[in-house]
Amino acid sequence: MSTIAKNIAKVRTRIREAAQACGRDPESVGLLAVSKTKPAAAVREAHACGQDDFGENYLQEALNKQAELSDLALTWHFIGPIQSNKTRPIAEHFAWVHSVDRLKIAQRLSEQRPKQLPPLNICLQVNVSGEASKSGCTPEELAALALAVSQLPNLRLRGLMTIPEPTSDLAQQHAACARLRQLRDDLNLELDVLSMGMSDDLEAAIAEGATWVRIGTALFGARDYGTPTH
Ligand SMILES: *Cc1c(COP(=O)(O)O)cnc(C)c1O
């Protein structure tokens, strides 16, 4: 078995065990493979193991990979920061966007979503840890943003996403994910998605209700930002 195949098997086992430990159906937790900085060949290899959903952060890199992999039926998720002048290719080339944190971006994605495609699935990114440097709307901004986004015609608001402050403290991992779930529940908008949990905290995230875990390192190995791949 290749390293990627072994890693996928390990991550699937972690997801299944975490779901079973809290009485959840393992099928209710989707695995989003985060392939940023990794070559198209790594995505192809993961797809050969039955992985269909891939997350990318950098637009040009993602578009290049999509072109190289156009023979495969893959579902692409955009999970990185979004500049307003880059919304059109995102609206045209992705099925999901997890990182919407302001209305202007959502409006542009809705206007630019091609009419022949299904609505673009949207998660609103929330900054639950309150670090000034990170993207995501504040919990205080969330209700108004969610209501406005839920009314845009070519988007389908599915839920919330967060990137908590990295910590090895399990209680803190749980607290950040529980916060996102509570914010989702308080919205009363029938949102079925919580995008939370990465390589190091997927167990806590699943215990708190994650429906997408976004896993990069545990599948594809450490990222090398020194060598440009895009
Ligand atoms: C890179 C990235 C991930 C994957 O993180 P790992 O720790 O490598 O699993 C998940 N979500 C987002 C938004 C990312 O940018």
Short mmCIF file of C-alpha atoms and ligand atoms in Angstrom, two decimals:
data_model
loop_
_atom_site.label_atom_id
_atom_site.label_comp_id
_atom_site.label_asym_id
_atom_site.label_seq_id
_atom_site.Cartn_x
_atom_site.Cartn_y
_atom_site.Cartn_z
CA MET A 1 0.00 0.00 0.00
CA SER A 2 1.23 3.52 -0.73
CA THR A 3 1.68 6.05 2.07
CA ILE A 4 -1.42 7.97 1.02
CA ALA A 5 -3.51 4.79 0.91
CA LYS A 6 -2.29 3.85 4.40
CA ASN A 7 -2.95 7.35 5.71
CA ILE A 8 -6.47 7.36 4.30
CA ALA A 9 -7.19 4.04 5.98
CA LYS A 10 -5.84 5.40 9.29
CA VAL A 11 -7.86 8.61 9.11
CA ARG A 12 -11.02 6.69 8.22
CA THR A 13 -10.43 4.50 11.27
CA ARG A 14 -9.94 7.58 13.48
CA ILE A 15 -13.20 9.05 12.17
CA ARG A 16 -15.12 5.81 12.68
CA GLU A 17 -13.78 5.30 16.21
CA ALA A 18 -14.42 8.91 17.20
CA ALA A 19 -17.99 8.73 15.90
CA GLN A 20 -18.67 5.42 17.63
CA ALA A 21 -17.19 6.73 20.90
CA CYS A 22 -19.91 9.40 21.05
CA GLY A 23 -22.74 7.35 19.58
CA ARG A 24 -22.75 9.03 16.18
CA ASP A 25 -23.15 7.33 12.81
CA PRO A 26 -19.67 7.39 11.19
CA GLU A 27 -21.42 8.07 7.87
CA SER A 28 -22.54 11.44 9.23
CA VAL A 29 -18.93 12.68 9.23
CA GLY A 30 -17.52 13.56 5.82
CA LEU A 31 -13.79 13.47 5.14
CA LEU A 32 -12.59 16.52 3.23
CA ALA A 33 -9.05 15.86 1.99
CA VAL A 34 -7.08 19.12 2.08
CA SER A 35 -4.66 18.93 -0.83
CA LYS A 36 -3.18 22.46 -0.76
CA THR A 37 0.51 22.54 -1.79
CA LYS A 38 0.27 18.86 -2.82
CA PRO A 39 0.58 17.78 -6.47
CA ALA A 40 -2.28 16.57 -8.64
CA ALA A 41 -0.75 13.08 -8.46
CA ALA A 42 -1.45 12.96 -4.71
CA VAL A 43 -5.10 13.84 -5.33
CA ARG A 44 -5.32 11.18 -8.02
CA GLU A 45 -3.91 8.62 -5.62
CA ALA A 46 -6.37 9.57 -2.87
CA HIS A 47 -9.23 9.38 -5.36
CA ALA A 48 -8.14 5.84 -6.28
CA CYS A 49 -8.81 4.99 -2.60
CA GLY A 50 -12.39 6.24 -2.90
CA GLN A 51 -11.84 9.84 -1.77
CA ASP A 52 -14.01 12.28 -3.77
CA ASP A 53 -14.01 15.55 -1.77
CA PHE A 54 -10.94 17.80 -1.87
CA GLY A 55 -10.28 21.17 -0.23
CA GLU A 56 -7.97 23.85 -1.60
CA ASN A 57 -6.88 27.24 -0.20
CA TYR A 58 -5.07 28.91 -3.08
CA LEU A 59 -7.17 29.69 -6.14
CA GLN A 60 -4.61 29.46 -8.94
CA GLU A 61 -3.11 26.28 -7.54
CA ALA A 62 -6.60 24.77 -7.30
CA LEU A 63 -7.55 25.72 -10.85
CA ASN A 64 -4.34 24.18 -12.20
CA LYS A 65 -5.01 20.94 -10.32
CA GLN A 66 -8.64 20.83 -11.43
CA ALA A 67 -7.54 21.15 -15.06
CA GLU A 68 -5.02 18.35 -14.64
CA LEU A 69 -7.62 16.11 -12.97
CA SER A 70 -10.61 16.91 -15.19
CA ASP A 71 -10.94 13.22 -16.11
CA LEU A 72 -11.98 12.42 -12.50
CA ALA A 73 -15.37 13.08 -10.88
CA LEU A 74 -14.16 15.14 -7.90
CA THR A 75 -16.01 17.55 -5.64
CA TRP A 76 -13.96 20.69 -4.95
CA HIS A 77 -14.26 22.80 -1.81
CA PHE A 78 -12.67 26.24 -1.46
CA ILE A 79 -11.47 26.71 2.13
CA GLY A 80 -9.03 29.64 1.97
CA PRO A 81 -9.29 33.40 2.42
CA ILE A 82 -11.24 35.04 -0.43
CA GLN A 83 -10.34 38.33 -2.12
CA SER A 84 -13.35 40.00 -3.69
CA ASN A 85 -11.68 40.16 -7.13
CA LYS A 86 -11.31 36.35 -7.11
CA THR A 87 -14.93 35.38 -6.54
CA ARG A 88 -15.85 34.62 -10.15
CA PRO A 89 -13.56 31.62 -10.68
CA ILE A 90 -14.54 30.34 -7.25
CA ALA A 91 -18.25 30.59 -8.16
CA GLU A 92 -17.54 28.80 -11.43
CA HIS A 93 -15.21 26.00 -10.36
CA PHE A 94 -16.20 24.83 -6.86
CA ALA A 95 -19.18 23.01 -5.34
CA TRP A 96 -18.58 24.30 -1.81
CA VAL A 97 -17.05 27.38 -0.18
CA HIS A 98 -16.27 27.02 3.54
CA SER A 99 -14.63 30.39 4.11
CA VAL A 100 -17.28 33.07 3.52
CA ASP A 101 -16.98 35.69 6.25
CA ARG A 102 -18.59 38.81 4.81
CA LEU A 103 -21.72 39.66 2.85
CA LYS A 104 -19.97 41.32 -0.07
CA ILE A 105 -18.20 38.04 -0.90
CA ALA A 106 -21.45 36.06 -0.64
CA GLN A 107 -23.29 38.52 -2.89
CA ARG A 108 -20.61 38.30 -5.54
CA LEU A 109 -20.55 34.47 -5.38
CA SER A 110 -24.33 34.38 -5.80
CA GLU A 111 -24.29 36.82 -8.74
CA GLN A 112 -21.43 34.99 -10.43
CA ARG A 113 -22.63 31.41 -9.90
CA PRO A 114 -23.36 30.02 -13.40
CA LYS A 115 -27.10 29.41 -13.84
CA GLN A 116 -26.62 25.89 -15.20
CA LEU A 117 -24.88 24.76 -11.99
CA PRO A 118 -26.65 23.84 -8.73
CA PRO A 119 -26.51 26.45 -5.95
CA LEU A 120 -23.09 26.88 -4.39
CA ASN A 121 -22.93 25.28 -0.92
CA ILE A 122 -21.75 27.81 1.65
CA CYS A 123 -20.36 27.65 5.16
CA LEU A 124 -19.80 30.86 7.08
CA GLN A 125 -16.39 31.00 8.72
CA VAL A 126 -16.55 32.13 12.33
CA ASN A 127 -13.60 33.19 14.45
CA VAL A 128 -14.44 31.46 17.73
CA SER A 129 -11.01 31.98 19.33
CA GLY A 130 -11.05 35.76 18.97
CA GLU A 131 -7.54 36.16 17.60
CA ALA A 132 -7.26 39.48 15.80
CA SER A 133 -5.15 38.11 12.95
CA LYS A 134 -7.47 35.37 11.77
CA SER A 135 -10.21 35.48 9.18
CA GLY A 136 -13.81 34.69 9.99
CA CYS A 137 -16.67 36.84 11.18
CA THR A 138 -17.11 37.46 14.89
CA PRO A 139 -19.82 35.56 16.77
CA GLU A 140 -21.58 38.93 17.16
CA GLU A 141 -21.68 39.48 13.37
CA LEU A 142 -22.89 35.98 12.59
CA ALA A 143 -26.69 36.20 12.94
CA ALA A 144 -27.11 39.15 10.56
CA LEU A 145 -24.65 37.67 8.06
CA ALA A 146 -26.35 34.25 8.12
CA LEU A 147 -29.79 35.74 7.58
CA ALA A 148 -28.60 37.83 4.63
CA VAL A 149 -26.66 34.97 3.03
CA SER A 150 -29.57 32.55 3.46
CA GLN A 151 -31.62 34.80 1.16
CA LEU A 152 -29.19 34.92 -1.76
CA PRO A 153 -30.64 33.03 -4.73
CA ASN A 154 -27.71 31.04 -6.07
CA LEU A 155 -26.20 30.01 -2.77
CA ARG A 156 -27.28 27.34 -0.32
CA LEU A 157 -26.25 28.20 3.20
CA ARG A 158 -25.32 24.86 4.77
CA GLY A 159 -23.59 25.69 8.04
CA LEU A 160 -20.59 27.09 9.84
CA MET A 161 -16.84 26.58 9.66
CA THR A 162 -14.05 27.41 12.07
CA ILE A 163 -10.29 27.11 12.41
CA PRO A 164 -9.73 27.18 16.16
CA GLU A 165 -6.50 28.37 17.69
CA PRO A 166 -4.17 25.32 17.55
CA THR A 167 -3.86 23.69 20.96
CA SER A 168 -3.02 20.25 22.29
CA ASP A 169 -5.33 20.89 25.26
CA LEU A 170 -8.31 18.60 24.69
CA ALA A 171 -10.66 20.68 26.82
CA GLN A 172 -9.86 23.75 24.71
CA GLN A 173 -10.37 21.78 21.50
CA HIS A 174 -13.79 20.68 22.71
CA ALA A 175 -14.72 24.17 23.89
CA ALA A 176 -13.98 25.82 20.53
CA CYS A 177 -15.97 23.20 18.61
CA ALA A 178 -18.85 23.29 21.09
CA ARG A 179 -18.96 27.05 20.65
CA LEU A 180 -19.40 26.69 16.89
CA ARG A 181 -22.16 24.12 17.36
CA GLN A 182 -23.95 26.40 19.83
CA LEU A 183 -23.72 29.34 17.42
CA ARG A 184 -25.20 27.13 14.69
CA ASP A 185 -28.03 25.95 16.93
CA ASP A 186 -28.83 29.52 18.02
CA LEU A 187 -29.34 30.61 14.41
CA ASN A 188 -32.47 28.50 13.96
CA LEU A 189 -31.84 28.23 10.23
CA GLU A 190 -31.86 24.45 9.75
CA LEU A 191 -28.14 24.33 9.00
CA ASP A 192 -26.95 20.73 8.69
CA VAL A 193 -23.20 21.32 8.44
CA LEU A 194 -20.38 21.97 10.90
CA SER A 195 -16.99 22.15 9.16
CA MET A 196 -14.48 21.76 11.97
CA GLY A 197 -11.69 19.40 12.94
CA MET A 198 -8.25 19.10 11.34
CA SER A 199 -5.46 16.52 11.61
CA ASP A 200 -4.78 17.18 15.29
CA ASP A 201 -8.27 17.75 16.69
CA LEU A 202 -10.66 15.65 14.63
CA GLU A 203 -11.72 13.49 17.61
CA ALA A 204 -12.83 16.52 19.65
CA ALA A 205 -14.55 18.04 16.62
CA ILE A 206 -16.51 14.84 15.90
CA ALA A 207 -17.55 14.58 19.55
CA GLU A 208 -18.93 18.13 19.25
CA GLY A 209 -20.86 17.45 16.04
CA ALA A 210 -18.52 17.99 13.08
CA THR A 211 -20.00 16.91 9.75
CA TRP A 212 -16.92 17.77 7.66
CA VAL A 213 -13.45 17.22 9.04
CA ARG A 214 -10.82 18.95 6.91
CA ILE A 215 -7.68 16.82 6.93
CA GLY A 216 -4.40 17.68 5.22
CA THR A 217 -1.25 16.61 7.08
CA ALA A 218 -2.57 13.27 8.33
CA LEU A 219 -3.38 12.26 4.73
CA PHE A 220 -0.66 13.83 2.61
CA GLY A 221 2.17 14.48 5.08
CA ALA A 222 3.67 17.79 6.22
CA ARG A 223 3.43 20.70 3.81
CA ASP A 224 6.55 22.31 2.36
CA TYR A 225 5.83 25.96 1.72
CA GLY A 226 9.42 26.55 0.59
CA THR A 227 8.95 24.92 -2.81
CA PRO A 228 6.38 26.72 -4.94
CA THR A 229 3.83 24.34 -6.43
CA HIS A 230 1.71 27.08 -7.99
C1 LIG B 1 -4.61 23.51 5.76
C2 LIG B 1 -5.99 23.51 6.27
C3 LIG B 1 -6.56 22.36 6.85
C4 LIG B 1 -5.81 21.06 7.05
O1 LIG B 1 -4.99 21.16 8.17
P1 LIG B 1 -4.12 19.89 8.69
O2 LIG B 1 -3.73 20.31 10.06
O3 LIG B 1 -2.98 19.77 7.74
O4 LIG B 1 -5.01 18.72 8.68
C5 LIG B 1 -7.88 22.42 7.24
N1 LIG B 1 -8.61 23.54 7.10
C6 LIG B 1 -8.11 24.66 6.54
C7 LIG B 1 -8.98 25.86 6.40
C8 LIG B 1 -6.79 24.69 6.14
O5 LIG B 1 -6.30 25.82 5.61
#
